[in-house]
Amino acid sequence: MARTKKILAPTYTELIVPTYKALLELGGSGTNNEIYEQVIKDMNLSDEVVDESHLGNENQTELEYQLAWARTYLKNYGVIVNSARSVWSITSNYTGGATLDPKEVVAFTANKNAKIEEKGVQTRMKRNIRKR
């Protein structure tokens, strides 16, 4: 059996709060790169973690990949918006520095996706019934 390489970078769940805090420290908005640099600084991440490639991809690091997912979950939860290409801003409800529970953020998105999937299944079933 092949051994799998352990990923060194923090997971997207572990990066949800640091991403939010980085945006707060950046004045409420920042580019992907500014967020990336602030998270590295705040978490004091080693070069080994920062330089780890995502699945051998030379164009993206594992940290960048996980941060992208952290931003997606924060967006789905309503904490941030993508105000311009590669620019993220904290929404008005969260500018004061709210306490976030990463598990709650992830669960919210999972439930949201499950409802979307359930609605899609119901729609497909209705279409199939009409075709008969």
PDB file of C-alpha atoms in Angstrom:
ATOM      1  CA  MET A   1       0.000   0.000   0.000  1.00  0.00           C
ATOM      2  CA  ALA A   2       1.326   3.443  -0.960  1.00  0.00           C
ATOM      3  CA  ARG A   3       2.084   5.929   1.779  1.00  0.00           C
ATOM      4  CA  THR A   4       0.458   9.299   1.544  1.00  0.00           C
ATOM      5  CA  LYS A   5       2.394  12.438   2.327  1.00  0.00           C
ATOM      6  CA  LYS A   6       1.227  14.341   5.392  1.00  0.00           C
ATOM      7  CA  ILE A   7       0.157  17.854   4.523  1.00  0.00           C
ATOM      8  CA  LEU A   8       2.066  20.403   6.564  1.00  0.00           C
ATOM      9  CA  ALA A   9      -0.139  23.433   5.949  1.00  0.00           C
ATOM     10  CA  PRO A  10      -3.054  24.204   8.260  1.00  0.00           C
ATOM     11  CA  THR A  11      -6.433  23.012   6.977  1.00  0.00           C
ATOM     12  CA  TYR A  12      -9.084  25.425   5.736  1.00  0.00           C
ATOM     13  CA  THR A  13     -10.971  24.910   9.016  1.00  0.00           C
ATOM     14  CA  GLU A  14      -7.863  25.930  10.957  1.00  0.00           C
ATOM     15  CA  LEU A  15      -7.460  28.968   8.680  1.00  0.00           C
ATOM     16  CA  ILE A  16     -10.994  30.379   9.003  1.00  0.00           C
ATOM     17  CA  VAL A  17     -10.277  32.498  12.098  1.00  0.00           C
ATOM     18  CA  PRO A  18      -6.747  33.545  11.012  1.00  0.00           C
ATOM     19  CA  THR A  19      -8.147  34.646   7.627  1.00  0.00           C
ATOM     20  CA  TYR A  20     -10.825  36.742   9.332  1.00  0.00           C
ATOM     21  CA  LYS A  21      -8.280  38.213  11.770  1.00  0.00           C
ATOM     22  CA  ALA A  22      -5.920  39.002   8.897  1.00  0.00           C
ATOM     23  CA  LEU A  23      -8.661  40.986   7.170  1.00  0.00           C
ATOM     24  CA  LEU A  24      -9.377  42.853  10.400  1.00  0.00           C
ATOM     25  CA  GLU A  25      -5.680  43.697  10.721  1.00  0.00           C
ATOM     26  CA  LEU A  26      -5.622  44.836   7.088  1.00  0.00           C
ATOM     27  CA  GLY A  27      -8.346  47.378   7.832  1.00  0.00           C
ATOM     28  CA  GLY A  28     -11.338  45.315   6.732  1.00  0.00           C
ATOM     29  CA  SER A  29     -10.283  44.345   3.221  1.00  0.00           C
ATOM     30  CA  GLY A  30      -7.345  42.850   1.416  1.00  0.00           C
ATOM     31  CA  THR A  31      -6.166  41.046  -1.665  1.00  0.00           C
ATOM     32  CA  ASN A  32      -5.515  37.324  -1.743  1.00  0.00           C
ATOM     33  CA  ASN A  33      -1.792  38.039  -1.480  1.00  0.00           C
ATOM     34  CA  GLU A  34      -2.168  40.493   1.412  1.00  0.00           C
ATOM     35  CA  ILE A  35      -4.276  37.974   3.322  1.00  0.00           C
ATOM     36  CA  TYR A  36      -1.748  35.233   2.543  1.00  0.00           C
ATOM     37  CA  GLU A  37       1.166  37.327   3.829  1.00  0.00           C
ATOM     38  CA  GLN A  38      -0.720  38.444   6.961  1.00  0.00           C
ATOM     39  CA  VAL A  39      -1.721  34.872   7.844  1.00  0.00           C
ATOM     40  CA  ILE A  40       1.887  33.694   7.437  1.00  0.00           C
ATOM     41  CA  LYS A  41       3.040  36.490   9.737  1.00  0.00           C
ATOM     42  CA  ASP A  42       0.265  36.019  12.328  1.00  0.00           C
ATOM     43  CA  MET A  43       0.644  32.237  12.478  1.00  0.00           C
ATOM     44  CA  ASN A  44       4.448  32.399  12.270  1.00  0.00           C
ATOM     45  CA  LEU A  45       4.450  29.687   9.597  1.00  0.00           C
ATOM     46  CA  SER A  46       7.752  28.105   8.620  1.00  0.00           C
ATOM     47  CA  ASP A  47       9.202  28.256   5.116  1.00  0.00           C
ATOM     48  CA  GLU A  48       8.599  24.508   4.846  1.00  0.00           C
ATOM     49  CA  VAL A  49       4.856  25.022   5.365  1.00  0.00           C
ATOM     50  CA  VAL A  50       4.680  28.132   3.180  1.00  0.00           C
ATOM     51  CA  ASP A  51       6.567  26.518   0.286  1.00  0.00           C
ATOM     52  CA  GLU A  52       4.677  23.193   0.268  1.00  0.00           C
ATOM     53  CA  SER A  53       3.117  22.698  -3.156  1.00  0.00           C
ATOM     54  CA  HIS A  54      -0.485  21.580  -3.549  1.00  0.00           C
ATOM     55  CA  LEU A  55      -0.474  18.048  -5.009  1.00  0.00           C
ATOM     56  CA  GLY A  56       2.837  18.720  -6.695  1.00  0.00           C
ATOM     57  CA  ASN A  57       1.427  21.777  -8.479  1.00  0.00           C
ATOM     58  CA  GLU A  58       4.186  24.299  -9.090  1.00  0.00           C
ATOM     59  CA  ASN A  59       1.679  27.156  -9.497  1.00  0.00           C
ATOM     60  CA  GLN A  60      -0.115  26.880  -6.146  1.00  0.00           C
ATOM     61  CA  THR A  61       1.006  26.137  -2.619  1.00  0.00           C
ATOM     62  CA  GLU A  62      -1.009  24.049  -0.191  1.00  0.00           C
ATOM     63  CA  LEU A  63      -1.397  27.115   2.008  1.00  0.00           C
ATOM     64  CA  GLU A  64      -2.856  29.144  -0.879  1.00  0.00           C
ATOM     65  CA  TYR A  65      -5.238  26.283  -1.663  1.00  0.00           C
ATOM     66  CA  GLN A  66      -6.416  25.968   1.954  1.00  0.00           C
ATOM     67  CA  LEU A  67      -6.765  29.767   2.297  1.00  0.00           C
ATOM     68  CA  ALA A  68      -8.963  29.839  -0.814  1.00  0.00           C
ATOM     69  CA  TRP A  69     -11.294  27.344   0.842  1.00  0.00           C
ATOM     70  CA  ALA A  70     -11.245  29.302   4.118  1.00  0.00           C
ATOM     71  CA  ARG A  71     -12.311  32.433   2.193  1.00  0.00           C
ATOM     72  CA  THR A  72     -15.062  30.454   0.451  1.00  0.00           C
ATOM     73  CA  TYR A  73     -16.472  29.227   3.759  1.00  0.00           C
ATOM     74  CA  LEU A  74     -16.300  32.745   5.248  1.00  0.00           C
ATOM     75  CA  LYS A  75     -18.106  34.071   2.173  1.00  0.00           C
ATOM     76  CA  ASN A  76     -20.842  31.430   2.417  1.00  0.00           C
ATOM     77  CA  TYR A  77     -21.310  32.265   6.108  1.00  0.00           C
ATOM     78  CA  GLY A  78     -21.696  35.963   5.275  1.00  0.00           C
ATOM     79  CA  VAL A  79     -18.517  37.195   6.969  1.00  0.00           C
ATOM     80  CA  ILE A  80     -16.771  38.417   3.814  1.00  0.00           C
ATOM     81  CA  VAL A  81     -17.616  39.374   0.251  1.00  0.00           C
ATOM     82  CA  ASN A  82     -15.540  39.272  -2.886  1.00  0.00           C
ATOM     83  CA  SER A  83     -15.696  43.019  -3.572  1.00  0.00           C
ATOM     84  CA  ALA A  84     -13.470  42.849  -6.666  1.00  0.00           C
ATOM     85  CA  ARG A  85     -11.310  40.234  -8.365  1.00  0.00           C
ATOM     86  CA  SER A  86      -8.971  38.842  -5.694  1.00  0.00           C
ATOM     87  CA  VAL A  87     -10.162  41.438  -3.151  1.00  0.00           C
ATOM     88  CA  TRP A  88     -12.090  40.444  -0.043  1.00  0.00           C
ATOM     89  CA  SER A  89     -13.933  42.710   2.386  1.00  0.00           C
ATOM     90  CA  ILE A  90     -15.540  42.056   5.752  1.00  0.00           C
ATOM     91  CA  THR A  91     -19.307  42.574   5.719  1.00  0.00           C
ATOM     92  CA  SER A  92     -20.860  45.227   7.972  1.00  0.00           C
ATOM     93  CA  ASN A  93     -22.152  42.614  10.446  1.00  0.00           C
ATOM     94  CA  TYR A  94     -18.608  41.445  11.188  1.00  0.00           C
ATOM     95  CA  THR A  95     -16.471  44.613  11.090  1.00  0.00           C
ATOM     96  CA  GLY A  96     -16.380  44.809  14.889  1.00  0.00           C
ATOM     97  CA  GLY A  97     -14.342  41.659  15.346  1.00  0.00           C
ATOM     98  CA  ALA A  98     -16.871  38.917  16.077  1.00  0.00           C
ATOM     99  CA  THR A  99     -15.942  35.580  17.624  1.00  0.00           C
ATOM    100  CA  LEU A 100     -16.192  32.878  14.978  1.00  0.00           C
ATOM    101  CA  ASP A 101     -16.496  29.151  15.540  1.00  0.00           C
ATOM    102  CA  PRO A 102     -14.848  27.452  12.545  1.00  0.00           C
ATOM    103  CA  LYS A 103     -16.917  24.290  13.032  1.00  0.00           C
ATOM    104  CA  GLU A 104     -20.115  26.345  12.904  1.00  0.00           C
ATOM    105  CA  VAL A 105     -18.933  28.108   9.732  1.00  0.00           C
ATOM    106  CA  VAL A 106     -18.161  24.785   8.044  1.00  0.00           C
ATOM    107  CA  ALA A 107     -21.421  23.185   9.246  1.00  0.00           C
ATOM    108  CA  PHE A 108     -23.416  26.134   7.891  1.00  0.00           C
ATOM    109  CA  THR A 109     -21.937  25.666   4.422  1.00  0.00           C
ATOM    110  CA  ALA A 110     -22.406  21.888   4.560  1.00  0.00           C
ATOM    111  CA  ASN A 111     -26.080  22.368   5.468  1.00  0.00           C
ATOM    112  CA  LYS A 112     -26.483  24.999   2.760  1.00  0.00           C
ATOM    113  CA  ASN A 113     -24.968  22.657   0.168  1.00  0.00           C
ATOM    114  CA  ALA A 114     -27.142  19.761   1.348  1.00  0.00           C
ATOM    115  CA  LYS A 115     -30.279  21.906   0.918  1.00  0.00           C
ATOM    116  CA  ILE A 116     -29.170  22.937  -2.570  1.00  0.00           C
ATOM    117  CA  GLU A 117     -28.537  19.293  -3.485  1.00  0.00           C
ATOM    118  CA  GLU A 118     -31.878  18.220  -2.013  1.00  0.00           C
ATOM    119  CA  LYS A 119     -33.682  20.918  -3.985  1.00  0.00           C
ATOM    120  CA  GLY A 120     -31.871  19.787  -7.143  1.00  0.00           C
ATOM    121  CA  VAL A 121     -32.914  16.172  -6.580  1.00  0.00           C
ATOM    122  CA  GLN A 122     -36.523  17.235  -6.018  1.00  0.00           C
ATOM    123  CA  THR A 123     -36.485  19.335  -9.202  1.00  0.00           C
ATOM    124  CA  ARG A 124     -35.066  16.438 -11.232  1.00  0.00           C
ATOM    125  CA  MET A 125     -37.699  14.110  -9.795  1.00  0.00           C
ATOM    126  CA  LYS A 126     -40.498  16.545 -10.745  1.00  0.00           C
ATOM    127  CA  ARG A 127     -39.127  16.785 -14.295  1.00  0.00           C
ATOM    128  CA  ASN A 128     -39.026  12.997 -14.600  1.00  0.00           C
ATOM    129  CA  ILE A 129     -42.625  12.696 -13.362  1.00  0.00           C
ATOM    130  CA  ARG A 130     -43.799  15.305 -15.909  1.00  0.00           C
ATOM    131  CA  LYS A 131     -42.076  13.443 -18.765  1.00  0.00           C
ATOM    132  CA  ARG A 132     -44.088  10.290 -18.082  1.00  0.00           C
TER     133      ARG A 132
END
